[in-house]
C-alpha atoms as a PDB file:
ATOM      1  CA  MET A   1      33.017-174.600 -45.255  1.00  0.00           C
ATOM      2  CA  SER A   2      30.255-171.761 -44.057  1.00  0.00           C
ATOM      3  CA  PRO A   3      31.947-169.536 -41.480  1.00  0.00           C
ATOM      4  CA  ARG A   4      29.421-170.959 -38.663  1.00  0.00           C
ATOM      5  CA  ARG A   5      30.397-174.435 -39.325  1.00  0.00           C
ATOM      6  CA  ALA A   6      34.087-172.649 -39.015  1.00  0.00           C
ATOM      7  CA  ALA A   7      33.762-171.204 -35.887  1.00  0.00           C
ATOM      8  CA  THR A   8      31.927-174.320 -34.340  1.00  0.00           C
ATOM      9  CA  ALA A   9      34.859-176.625 -35.379  1.00  0.00           C
ATOM     10  CA  LEU A  10      36.910-174.801 -34.216  1.00  0.00           C
ATOM     11  CA  CYS A  11      35.853-174.110 -30.620  1.00  0.00           C
ATOM     12  CA  ALA A  12      35.249-178.230 -30.528  1.00  0.00           C
ATOM     13  CA  ALA A  13      38.464-178.232 -31.605  1.00  0.00           C
ATOM     14  CA  LEU A  14      39.924-176.107 -28.676  1.00  0.00           C
ATOM     15  CA  ALA A  15      37.698-177.933 -26.424  1.00  0.00           C
ATOM     16  CA  LEU A  16      39.234-181.425 -27.129  1.00  0.00           C
ATOM     17  CA  GLY A  17      42.509-180.084 -26.691  1.00  0.00           C
ATOM     18  CA  LEU A  18      43.619-180.679 -30.439  1.00  0.00           C
ATOM     19  CA  LEU A  19      44.999-176.795 -30.732  1.00  0.00           C
ATOM     20  CA  PRO A  20      47.594-176.056 -28.515  1.00  0.00           C
ATOM     21  CA  LEU A  21      46.731-172.866 -26.528  1.00  0.00           C
ATOM     22  CA  THR A  22      49.495-169.934 -26.418  1.00  0.00           C
ATOM     23  CA  PRO A  23      50.110-167.886 -23.363  1.00  0.00           C
ATOM     24  CA  VAL A  24      50.423-164.483 -23.241  1.00  0.00           C
ATOM     25  CA  ALA A  25      53.336-163.016 -21.614  1.00  0.00           C
ATOM     26  CA  ALA A  26      52.324-161.001 -18.764  1.00  0.00           C
ATOM     27  CA  GLU A  27      54.466-157.591 -18.945  1.00  0.00           C
ATOM     28  CA  GLU A  28      57.175-157.121 -16.984  1.00  0.00           C
ATOM     29  CA  PRO A  29      57.239-154.114 -14.344  1.00  0.00           C
ATOM     30  CA  TRP A  30      58.958-151.168 -13.942  1.00  0.00           C
ATOM     31  CA  THR A  31      61.213-151.037 -11.534  1.00  0.00           C
ATOM     32  CA  ALA A  32      62.928-147.769  -9.194  1.00  0.00           C
ATOM     33  CA  ALA A  33      66.223-148.125  -7.171  1.00  0.00           C
ATOM     34  CA  PRO A  34      69.438-146.574  -6.631  1.00  0.00           C
ATOM     35  CA  ALA A  35      71.249-145.642 -10.075  1.00  0.00           C
ATOM     36  CA  PRO A  36      74.304-148.027 -10.433  1.00  0.00           C
ATOM     37  CA  ALA A  37      77.440-146.731 -11.847  1.00  0.00           C
ATOM     38  CA  GLY A  38      77.589-146.694 -15.753  1.00  0.00           C
ATOM     39  CA  LYS A  39      75.402-150.212 -15.914  1.00  0.00           C
ATOM     40  CA  GLU A  40      72.278-150.283 -17.252  1.00  0.00           C
ATOM     41  CA  ARG A  41      70.952-151.956 -14.886  1.00  0.00           C
ATOM     42  CA  PRO A  42      71.703-152.645 -10.434  1.00  0.00           C
ATOM     43  CA  GLY A  43      73.603-155.811 -10.449  1.00  0.00           C
ATOM     44  CA  PRO A  44      74.502-158.381  -7.531  1.00  0.00           C
ATOM     45  CA  GLY A  45      75.674-156.244  -4.648  1.00  0.00           C
ATOM     46  CA  GLU A  46      74.512-152.890  -6.017  1.00  0.00           C
ATOM     47  CA  ARG A  47      73.306-150.947  -3.338  1.00  0.00           C
ATOM     48  CA  ALA A  48      69.291-151.073  -2.744  1.00  0.00           C
ATOM     49  CA  GLU A  49      68.753-147.908  -0.702  1.00  0.00           C
ATOM     50  CA  PHE A  50      70.565-144.656  -0.239  1.00  0.00           C
ATOM     51  CA  TYR A  51      73.107-143.573   2.898  1.00  0.00           C
ATOM     52  CA  PHE A  52      74.111-140.378   3.468  1.00  0.00           C
ATOM     53  CA  GLU A  53      76.150-139.056   6.434  1.00  0.00           C
ATOM     54  CA  GLY A  54      77.565-135.435   6.839  1.00  0.00           C
ATOM     55  CA  ALA A  55      77.287-132.101   9.149  1.00  0.00           C
ATOM     56  CA  PRO A  56      74.112-130.103   9.268  1.00  0.00           C
ATOM     57  CA  GLY A  57      73.755-127.729   6.312  1.00  0.00           C
ATOM     58  CA  THR A  58      75.591-130.322   4.119  1.00  0.00           C
ATOM     59  CA  VAL A  59      73.522-131.094   0.795  1.00  0.00           C
ATOM     60  CA  PHE A  60      73.914-134.739  -1.170  1.00  0.00           C
ATOM     61  CA  GLU A  61      73.083-135.293  -4.855  1.00  0.00           C
ATOM     62  CA  ASP A  62      72.054-138.782  -6.003  1.00  0.00           C
ATOM     63  CA  ARG A  63      70.277-140.443  -9.014  1.00  0.00           C
ATOM     64  CA  LEU A  64      67.162-142.614  -8.593  1.00  0.00           C
ATOM     65  CA  ALA A  65      66.978-144.931 -11.941  1.00  0.00           C
ATOM     66  CA  LEU A  66      63.598-145.859 -13.045  1.00  0.00           C
ATOM     67  CA  VAL A  67      63.940-149.069 -15.667  1.00  0.00           C
ATOM     68  CA  ASN A  68      60.987-150.025 -18.193  1.00  0.00           C
ATOM     69  CA  PRO A  69      61.947-153.043 -19.337  1.00  0.00           C
ATOM     70  CA  GLY A  70      57.816-153.468 -21.367  1.00  0.00           C
ATOM     71  CA  ASP A  71      56.831-152.809 -24.910  1.00  0.00           C
ATOM     72  CA  ARG A  72      55.562-149.574 -23.876  1.00  0.00           C
ATOM     73  CA  PRO A  73      56.733-146.528 -22.511  1.00  0.00           C
ATOM     74  CA  ARG A  74      55.390-145.149 -19.061  1.00  0.00           C
ATOM     75  CA  ARG A  75      54.834-142.197 -16.945  1.00  0.00           C
ATOM     76  CA  LEU A  76      55.745-142.618 -13.477  1.00  0.00           C
ATOM     77  CA  THR A  77      55.638-139.493 -10.507  1.00  0.00           C
ATOM     78  CA  VAL A  78      58.328-139.472  -8.450  1.00  0.00           C
ATOM     79  CA  GLY A  79      58.088-137.766  -4.971  1.00  0.00           C
ATOM     80  CA  GLY A  80      59.999-137.560  -1.546  1.00  0.00           C
ATOM     81  CA  ASP A  81      58.870-138.788   2.032  1.00  0.00           C
ATOM     82  CA  GLY A  82      61.204-136.824   4.303  1.00  0.00           C
ATOM     83  CA  PRO A  83      62.456-133.707   5.152  1.00  0.00           C
ATOM     84  CA  GLY A  84      64.971-132.147   2.711  1.00  0.00           C
ATOM     85  CA  ILE A  85      64.655-134.210   0.068  1.00  0.00           C
ATOM     86  CA  ALA A  86      63.947-132.122  -3.582  1.00  0.00           C
ATOM     87  CA  VAL A  87      63.820-134.473  -7.055  1.00  0.00           C
ATOM     88  CA  ALA A  88      64.589-132.464 -10.554  1.00  0.00           C
ATOM     89  CA  ALA A  89      61.171-134.190 -12.022  1.00  0.00           C
ATOM     90  CA  PRO A  90      58.109-135.187 -10.105  1.00  0.00           C
ATOM     91  CA  ARG A  91      56.980-136.860 -13.688  1.00  0.00           C
ATOM     92  CA  VAL A  92      58.907-139.169 -15.854  1.00  0.00           C
ATOM     93  CA  ASP A  93      58.276-140.388 -19.038  1.00  0.00           C
ATOM     94  CA  VAL A  94      60.489-143.538 -19.319  1.00  0.00           C
ATOM     95  CA  PRO A  95      60.278-145.400 -23.183  1.00  0.00           C
ATOM     96  CA  ALA A  96      60.189-148.943 -23.314  1.00  0.00           C
ATOM     97  CA  HIS A  97      63.416-151.010 -22.781  1.00  0.00           C
ATOM     98  CA  THR A  98      64.721-147.829 -21.114  1.00  0.00           C
ATOM     99  CA  ARG A  99      66.450-146.590 -17.943  1.00  0.00           C
ATOM    100  CA  ALA A 100      65.518-142.845 -17.015  1.00  0.00           C
ATOM    101  CA  ASP A 101      67.795-141.732 -13.916  1.00  0.00           C
ATOM    102  CA  VAL A 102      66.032-138.750 -12.094  1.00  0.00           C
ATOM    103  CA  PRO A 103      68.242-136.498 -10.202  1.00  0.00           C
ATOM    104  CA  PHE A 104      67.079-135.594  -6.601  1.00  0.00           C
ATOM    105  CA  THR A 105      68.955-133.675  -3.246  1.00  0.00           C
ATOM    106  CA  VAL A 106      69.105-133.997   0.343  1.00  0.00           C
ATOM    107  CA  THR A 107      69.599-131.526   2.117  1.00  0.00           C
ATOM    108  CA  VAL A 108      70.609-131.908   5.922  1.00  0.00           C
ATOM    109  CA  PRO A 109      68.718-128.929   8.076  1.00  0.00           C
ATOM    110  CA  SER A 110      71.085-126.867   9.842  1.00  0.00           C
ATOM    111  CA  ALA A 111      68.922-127.260  12.827  1.00  0.00           C
ATOM    112  CA  ALA A 112      69.802-130.828  12.665  1.00  0.00           C
ATOM    113  CA  ARG A 113      70.604-132.967  15.825  1.00  0.00           C
ATOM    114  CA  PRO A 114      73.833-135.610  15.463  1.00  0.00           C
ATOM    115  CA  GLY A 115      71.836-138.792  14.740  1.00  0.00           C
ATOM    116  CA  GLY A 116      70.092-140.531  12.325  1.00  0.00           C
ATOM    117  CA  SER A 117      66.574-139.804  10.358  1.00  0.00           C
ATOM    118  CA  THR A 118      65.191-142.118   7.077  1.00  0.00           C
ATOM    119  CA  GLY A 119      62.787-140.875   4.699  1.00  0.00           C
ATOM    120  CA  ALA A 120      62.403-142.132   1.143  1.00  0.00           C
ATOM    121  CA  LEU A 121      61.643-141.781  -2.640  1.00  0.00           C
ATOM    122  CA  VAL A 122      58.679-142.775  -3.649  1.00  0.00           C
ATOM    123  CA  VAL A 123      57.456-143.949  -7.217  1.00  0.00           C
ATOM    124  CA  GLY A 124      54.408-144.384  -8.471  1.00  0.00           C
ATOM    125  CA  GLY A 125      52.757-145.560 -11.835  1.00  0.00           C
ATOM    126  CA  ASP A 126      50.427-148.330 -13.516  1.00  0.00           C
ATOM    127  CA  GLY A 127      48.587-148.374  -9.770  1.00  0.00           C
ATOM    128  CA  ARG A 128      51.278-149.677  -8.150  1.00  0.00           C
ATOM    129  CA  GLN A 129      53.937-147.976  -5.392  1.00  0.00           C
ATOM    130  CA  VAL A 130      57.597-148.275  -4.422  1.00  0.00           C
ATOM    131  CA  ARG A 131      59.030-146.930  -2.002  1.00  0.00           C
ATOM    132  CA  VAL A 132      62.995-146.775  -1.885  1.00  0.00           C
ATOM    133  CA  ARG A 133      64.305-146.104   1.577  1.00  0.00           C
ATOM    134  CA  LEU A 134      66.531-142.819   2.325  1.00  0.00           C
ATOM    135  CA  ALA A 135      68.691-143.265   5.086  1.00  0.00           C
ATOM    136  CA  VAL A 136      70.932-140.041   6.729  1.00  0.00           C
ATOM    137  CA  ARG A 137      72.913-140.040   9.625  1.00  0.00           C
ATOM    138  CA  VAL A 138      74.193-136.206  10.421  1.00  0.00           C
ATOM    139  CA  THR A 139      77.544-135.931  12.056  1.00  0.00           C
ATOM    140  CA  GLY A 140      79.089-133.183  14.459  1.00  0.00           C
ATOM    141  CA  PRO A 141      79.456-132.118  18.097  1.00  0.00           C
ATOM    142  CA  PRO A 142      76.651-133.019  20.706  1.00  0.00           C
ATOM    143  CA  ALA A 143      73.977-130.620  20.969  1.00  0.00           C
ATOM    144  CA  LEU A 144      74.587-127.764  23.423  1.00  0.00           C
ATOM    145  CA  PRO A 145      71.526-125.294  23.854  1.00  0.00           C
ATOM    146  CA  ALA A 146      72.440-122.232  26.138  1.00  0.00           C
ATOM    147  CA  LEU A 147      70.200-119.312  26.355  1.00  0.00           C
ATOM    148  CA  GLY A 148      71.319-116.059  28.421  1.00  0.00           C
ATOM    149  CA  VAL A 149      69.924-112.722  29.477  1.00  0.00           C
ATOM    150  CA  GLU A 150      72.271-109.881  29.376  1.00  0.00           C
ATOM    151  CA  HIS A 151      72.706-106.454  30.025  1.00  0.00           C
ATOM    152  CA  LEU A 152      69.923-105.882  31.694  1.00  0.00           C
ATOM    153  CA  ARG A 153      68.632-102.117  32.561  1.00  0.00           C
ATOM    154  CA  VAL A 154      65.702-100.450  34.378  1.00  0.00           C
ATOM    155  CA  GLY A 155      65.851 -96.738  33.949  1.00  0.00           C
ATOM    156  CA  ARG A 156      62.497 -93.833  34.271  1.00  0.00           C
ATOM    157  CA  SER A 157      60.960 -92.566  30.786  1.00  0.00           C
ATOM    158  CA  GLY A 158      58.486 -90.158  31.667  1.00  0.00           C
ATOM    159  CA  GLY A 159      55.960 -90.818  33.665  1.00  0.00           C
ATOM    160  CA  GLY A 160      56.994 -94.492  33.942  1.00  0.00           C
ATOM    161  CA  ALA A 161      60.528 -96.927  33.399  1.00  0.00           C
ATOM    162  CA  VAL A 162      61.580 -98.954  30.839  1.00  0.00           C
ATOM    163  CA  ILE A 163      63.252-102.186  30.630  1.00  0.00           C
ATOM    164  CA  ARG A 164      65.925-103.242  28.154  1.00  0.00           C
ATOM    165  CA  TYR A 165      67.876-106.597  27.781  1.00  0.00           C
ATOM    166  CA  ALA A 166      69.959-108.654  25.000  1.00  0.00           C
ATOM    167  CA  LEU A 167      68.665-112.067  24.742  1.00  0.00           C
ATOM    168  CA  VAL A 168      71.383-114.388  23.691  1.00  0.00           C
ATOM    169  CA  ASN A 169      71.850-118.204  22.111  1.00  0.00           C
ATOM    170  CA  ARG A 170      75.278-118.899  23.717  1.00  0.00           C
ATOM    171  CA  GLY A 171      74.957-122.715  22.668  1.00  0.00           C
ATOM    172  CA  ASN A 172      74.932-124.505  18.661  1.00  0.00           C
ATOM    173  CA  THR A 173      71.341-125.030  18.066  1.00  0.00           C
ATOM    174  CA  VAL A 174      68.293-123.614  17.123  1.00  0.00           C
ATOM    175  CA  LEU A 175      66.197-122.339  20.029  1.00  0.00           C
ATOM    176  CA  ALA A 176      62.446-120.867  20.494  1.00  0.00           C
ATOM    177  CA  PRO A 177      62.723-118.898  23.597  1.00  0.00           C
ATOM    178  CA  HIS A 178      60.172-117.266  25.767  1.00  0.00           C
ATOM    179  CA  LEU A 179      60.297-114.865  28.023  1.00  0.00           C
ATOM    180  CA  ALA A 180      58.649-113.545  31.608  1.00  0.00           C
ATOM    181  CA  ILE A 181      59.221-110.066  32.927  1.00  0.00           C
ATOM    182  CA  ARG A 182      58.076-109.573  37.063  1.00  0.00           C
ATOM    183  CA  ALA A 183      58.889-106.844  39.323  1.00  0.00           C
ATOM    184  CA  ASP A 184      58.795-107.313  43.281  1.00  0.00           C
ATOM    185  CA  GLY A 185      57.788-104.596  45.456  1.00  0.00           C
ATOM    186  CA  LEU A 186      58.489-103.575  49.386  1.00  0.00           C
ATOM    187  CA  PHE A 187      54.834-104.534  49.591  1.00  0.00           C
ATOM    188  CA  GLY A 188      54.166-107.451  46.843  1.00  0.00           C
ATOM    189  CA  THR A 189      54.426-107.760  42.712  1.00  0.00           C
ATOM    190  CA  VAL A 190      54.338-104.977  40.938  1.00  0.00           C
ATOM    191  CA  LEU A 191      54.855-106.626  37.612  1.00  0.00           C
ATOM    192  CA  ARG A 192      54.049-109.452  35.786  1.00  0.00           C
ATOM    193  CA  ARG A 193      54.118-109.816  31.913  1.00  0.00           C
ATOM    194  CA  THR A 194      55.203-112.090  28.568  1.00  0.00           C
ATOM    195  CA  PRO A 195      56.687-110.308  25.750  1.00  0.00           C
ATOM    196  CA  THR A 196      55.277-110.701  22.520  1.00  0.00           C
ATOM    197  CA  ASP A 197      58.217-109.283  20.853  1.00  0.00           C
ATOM    198  CA  VAL A 198      59.904-112.601  21.038  1.00  0.00           C
ATOM    199  CA  PRO A 199      61.626-114.029  17.839  1.00  0.00           C
ATOM    200  CA  ALA A 200      60.017-117.432  17.153  1.00  0.00           C
ATOM    201  CA  GLU A 201      63.351-118.859  16.490  1.00  0.00           C
ATOM    202  CA  LEU A 202      67.409-117.992  17.434  1.00  0.00           C
ATOM    203  CA  PRO A 203      69.880-119.079  15.788  1.00  0.00           C
ATOM    204  CA  PRO A 204      73.358-120.211  17.493  1.00  0.00           C
ATOM    205  CA  GLY A 205      75.258-117.372  18.414  1.00  0.00           C
ATOM    206  CA  GLY A 206      72.222-115.062  17.292  1.00  0.00           C
ATOM    207  CA  ARG A 207      71.787-111.991  20.162  1.00  0.00           C
ATOM    208  CA  VAL A 208      68.536-109.631  20.146  1.00  0.00           C
ATOM    209  CA  ARG A 209      68.192-106.517  21.929  1.00  0.00           C
ATOM    210  CA  LEU A 210      64.997-106.424  23.313  1.00  0.00           C
ATOM    211  CA  THR A 211      62.878-102.916  25.209  1.00  0.00           C
ATOM    212  CA  GLU A 212      59.454-103.406  27.124  1.00  0.00           C
ATOM    213  CA  TRP A 213      57.726-100.027  28.091  1.00  0.00           C
ATOM    214  CA  TRP A 214      56.320 -99.920  32.033  1.00  0.00           C
ATOM    215  CA  PRO A 215      54.022 -96.671  31.742  1.00  0.00           C
ATOM    216  CA  ASP A 216      52.555 -97.584  35.142  1.00  0.00           C
ATOM    217  CA  ALA A 217      55.887 -97.958  37.200  1.00  0.00           C
ATOM    218  CA  PRO A 218      55.958 -97.171  40.510  1.00  0.00           C
ATOM    219  CA  ARG A 219      57.268 -93.859  41.891  1.00  0.00           C
ATOM    220  CA  LEU A 220      57.478 -94.378  45.524  1.00  0.00           C
ATOM    221  CA  ASP A 221      58.960 -98.064  45.552  1.00  0.00           C
ATOM    222  CA  SER A 222      62.084 -99.629  45.404  1.00  0.00           C
ATOM    223  CA  VAL A 223      61.114-102.895  42.961  1.00  0.00           C
ATOM    224  CA  ARG A 224      63.359-105.702  41.643  1.00  0.00           C
ATOM    225  CA  VAL A 225      62.920-106.654  37.924  1.00  0.00           C
ATOM    226  CA  HIS A 226      63.575-110.142  37.435  1.00  0.00           C
ATOM    227  CA  VAL A 227      63.723-111.266  33.099  1.00  0.00           C
ATOM    228  CA  THR A 228      63.785-115.067  33.063  1.00  0.00           C
ATOM    229  CA  ALA A 229      64.098-117.049  29.588  1.00  0.00           C
ATOM    230  CA  THR A 230      63.278-120.595  28.600  1.00  0.00           C
ATOM    231  CA  ALA A 231      63.098-122.289  25.387  1.00  0.00           C
ATOM    232  CA  PRO A 232      63.140-126.636  24.820  1.00  0.00           C
ATOM    233  CA  GLY A 233      65.976-128.280  25.897  1.00  0.00           C
ATOM    234  CA  ALA A 234      68.131-125.459  27.675  1.00  0.00           C
ATOM    235  CA  ALA A 235      68.234-124.647  30.817  1.00  0.00           C
ATOM    236  CA  ARG A 236      66.371-120.991  32.580  1.00  0.00           C
ATOM    237  CA  ALA A 237      68.198-118.231  32.445  1.00  0.00           C
ATOM    238  CA  THR A 238      67.241-115.273  34.688  1.00  0.00           C
ATOM    239  CA  ALA A 239      68.664-111.473  35.257  1.00  0.00           C
ATOM    240  CA  SER A 240      67.687-109.185  37.960  1.00  0.00           C
ATOM    241  CA  ARG A 241      67.896-105.402  38.455  1.00  0.00           C
ATOM    242  CA  SER A 242      67.225-102.762  41.022  1.00  0.00           C
ATOM    243  CA  TYR A 243      64.775-100.146  40.306  1.00  0.00           C
ATOM    244  CA  THR A 244      64.455 -97.401  42.772  1.00  0.00           C
ATOM    245  CA  PRO A 245      62.609 -93.935  41.450  1.00  0.00           C
ATOM    246  CA  LEU A 246      63.797 -91.988  44.682  1.00  0.00           C
ATOM    247  CA  VAL A 247      67.062 -92.407  43.456  1.00  0.00           C
ATOM    248  CA  TRP A 248      67.555 -88.628  43.005  1.00  0.00           C
ATOM    249  CA  VAL A 249      65.495 -87.585  45.485  1.00  0.00           C
ATOM    250  CA  LEU A 250      67.133 -89.345  48.249  1.00  0.00           C
ATOM    251  CA  PRO A 251      70.877 -87.920  48.117  1.00  0.00           C
ATOM    252  CA  THR A 252      69.031 -84.610  47.701  1.00  0.00           C
ATOM    253  CA  LEU A 253      67.032 -84.877  50.980  1.00  0.00           C
ATOM    254  CA  GLY A 254      70.233 -86.270  52.327  1.00  0.00           C
ATOM    255  CA  GLY A 255      72.407 -82.932  51.889  1.00  0.00           C
ATOM    256  CA  ALA A 256      69.808 -80.410  52.731  1.00  0.00           C
ATOM    257  CA  ALA A 257      69.606 -82.778  56.063  1.00  0.00           C
ATOM    258  CA  LEU A 258      73.410 -82.271  56.727  1.00  0.00           C
ATOM    259  CA  VAL A 259      73.157 -78.801  55.646  1.00  0.00           C
ATOM    260  CA  LEU A 260      70.337 -77.958  58.348  1.00  0.00           C
ATOM    261  CA  GLY A 261      72.559 -80.201  61.007  1.00  0.00           C
ATOM    262  CA  GLY A 262      75.140 -78.243  60.485  1.00  0.00           C
ATOM    263  CA  GLY A 263      73.845 -74.775  60.894  1.00  0.00           C
ATOM    264  CA  VAL A 264      72.075 -75.900  63.958  1.00  0.00           C
ATOM    265  CA  LEU A 265      75.743 -77.205  65.444  1.00  0.00           C
ATOM    266  CA  LEU A 266      77.323 -74.107  64.520  1.00  0.00           C
ATOM    267  CA  LEU A 267      74.340 -72.226  66.267  1.00  0.00           C
ATOM    268  CA  VAL A 268      74.719 -74.127  69.397  1.00  0.00           C
ATOM    269  CA  ARG A 269      78.469 -73.713  69.706  1.00  0.00           C
ATOM    270  CA  ARG A 270      78.109 -69.879  69.363  1.00  0.00           C
ATOM    271  CA  VAL A 271      76.040 -70.025  71.752  1.00  0.00           C
ATOM    272  CA  ARG A 272      78.177 -72.113  74.417  1.00  0.00           C
ATOM    273  CA  ARG A 273      80.630 -69.760  73.636  1.00  0.00           C
ATOM    274  CA  ARG A 274      78.969 -66.544  74.475  1.00  0.00           C
ATOM    275  CA  PRO A 275      79.630 -64.915  78.013  1.00  0.00           C
ATOM    276  CA  ARG A 276      76.860 -64.258  80.452  1.00  0.00           C
ATOM    277  CA  PRO A 277      76.147 -61.255  81.978  1.00  0.00           C
ATOM    278  CA  GLY A 278      77.920 -60.503  85.369  1.00  0.00           C
ATOM    279  CA  ILE A 279      80.247 -62.938  85.529  1.00  0.00           C
ATOM    280  CA  ARG A 280      84.154 -61.605  84.524  1.00  0.00           C
ATOM    281  CA  THR A 281      86.754 -63.606  83.737  1.00  0.00           C
ATOM    282  CA  GLU A 282      90.931 -62.927  84.652  1.00  0.00           C
ATOM    283  CA  GLY A 283      94.124 -63.637  83.902  1.00  0.00           C
ATOM    284  CA  THR A 284      94.120 -67.173  85.777  1.00  0.00           C
ATOM    285  CA  ALA A 285      92.379 -69.562  86.320  1.00  0.00           C
ATOM    286  CA  GLY A 286      90.371 -70.089  89.163  1.00  0.00           C
ATOM    287  CA  ALA A 287      90.101 -66.231  89.740  1.00  0.00           C
ATOM    288  CA  VAL A 288      86.642 -65.730  89.118  1.00  0.00           C
ATOM    289  CA  GLU A 289      84.786 -62.941  91.157  1.00  0.00           C
ATOM    290  CA  ALA A 290      80.933 -62.142  90.992  1.00  0.00           C
ATOM    291  CA  ALA A 291      80.444 -58.877  89.711  1.00  0.00           C
END
């Protein structure tokens, strides 16, 4: 039989159902899940997601299991969707009929507040993507934001003045402070300023000393300087201090006036004690005679 006739006969047989059709088995897809303990595959009751619980600053370690049940190797990508997730390898080659465990870490931020958050490990390959959920619960005392302004001092410096103070974080959370300086005199506000050298973040227990130069400070006015600090979630903190450039002049003027007044009083007393011409006094009271 010629090849052409054989091909025609085969097609006819398939069309009539005389030859059985053998289906091609579909390739079993790869899987991603939390790594089990000492087993080839997660069994019933194994964890379906990751769960971590700890205080701020804690670093957790775990493993993600990638299973390739197929007959060919697979190259998969692994990444983290969420804060503090770091995987050991962003790309993993998994041989056929093999499980590969990928180590990763989750770091709880030191400024994290108590409560829960979620993320995921994201695995991709062969045109599909799998997300393995990851939950983190932060434990610890409740957040207590507390900001303070301390040791405010205002003094003369050259032809102006200098304002010195300390900014303190008395709470247990990281704060992003914002400052405002105002000075009010006898005739109104003489200074409004927003300092620019304030740290972007102030950790719990942190303290920073700040200096603000005031070159055009008034010389003949008594003012009161106010430093106000604010931060998201924290109560407003304010410190005030009086500043009088004439504080050294007034005592000097007062002393001079006192000396001058004492001299005038002494002179008056001397004039009063001096006897008048033509009047003589003798022995007993009342014995006054005219000259």
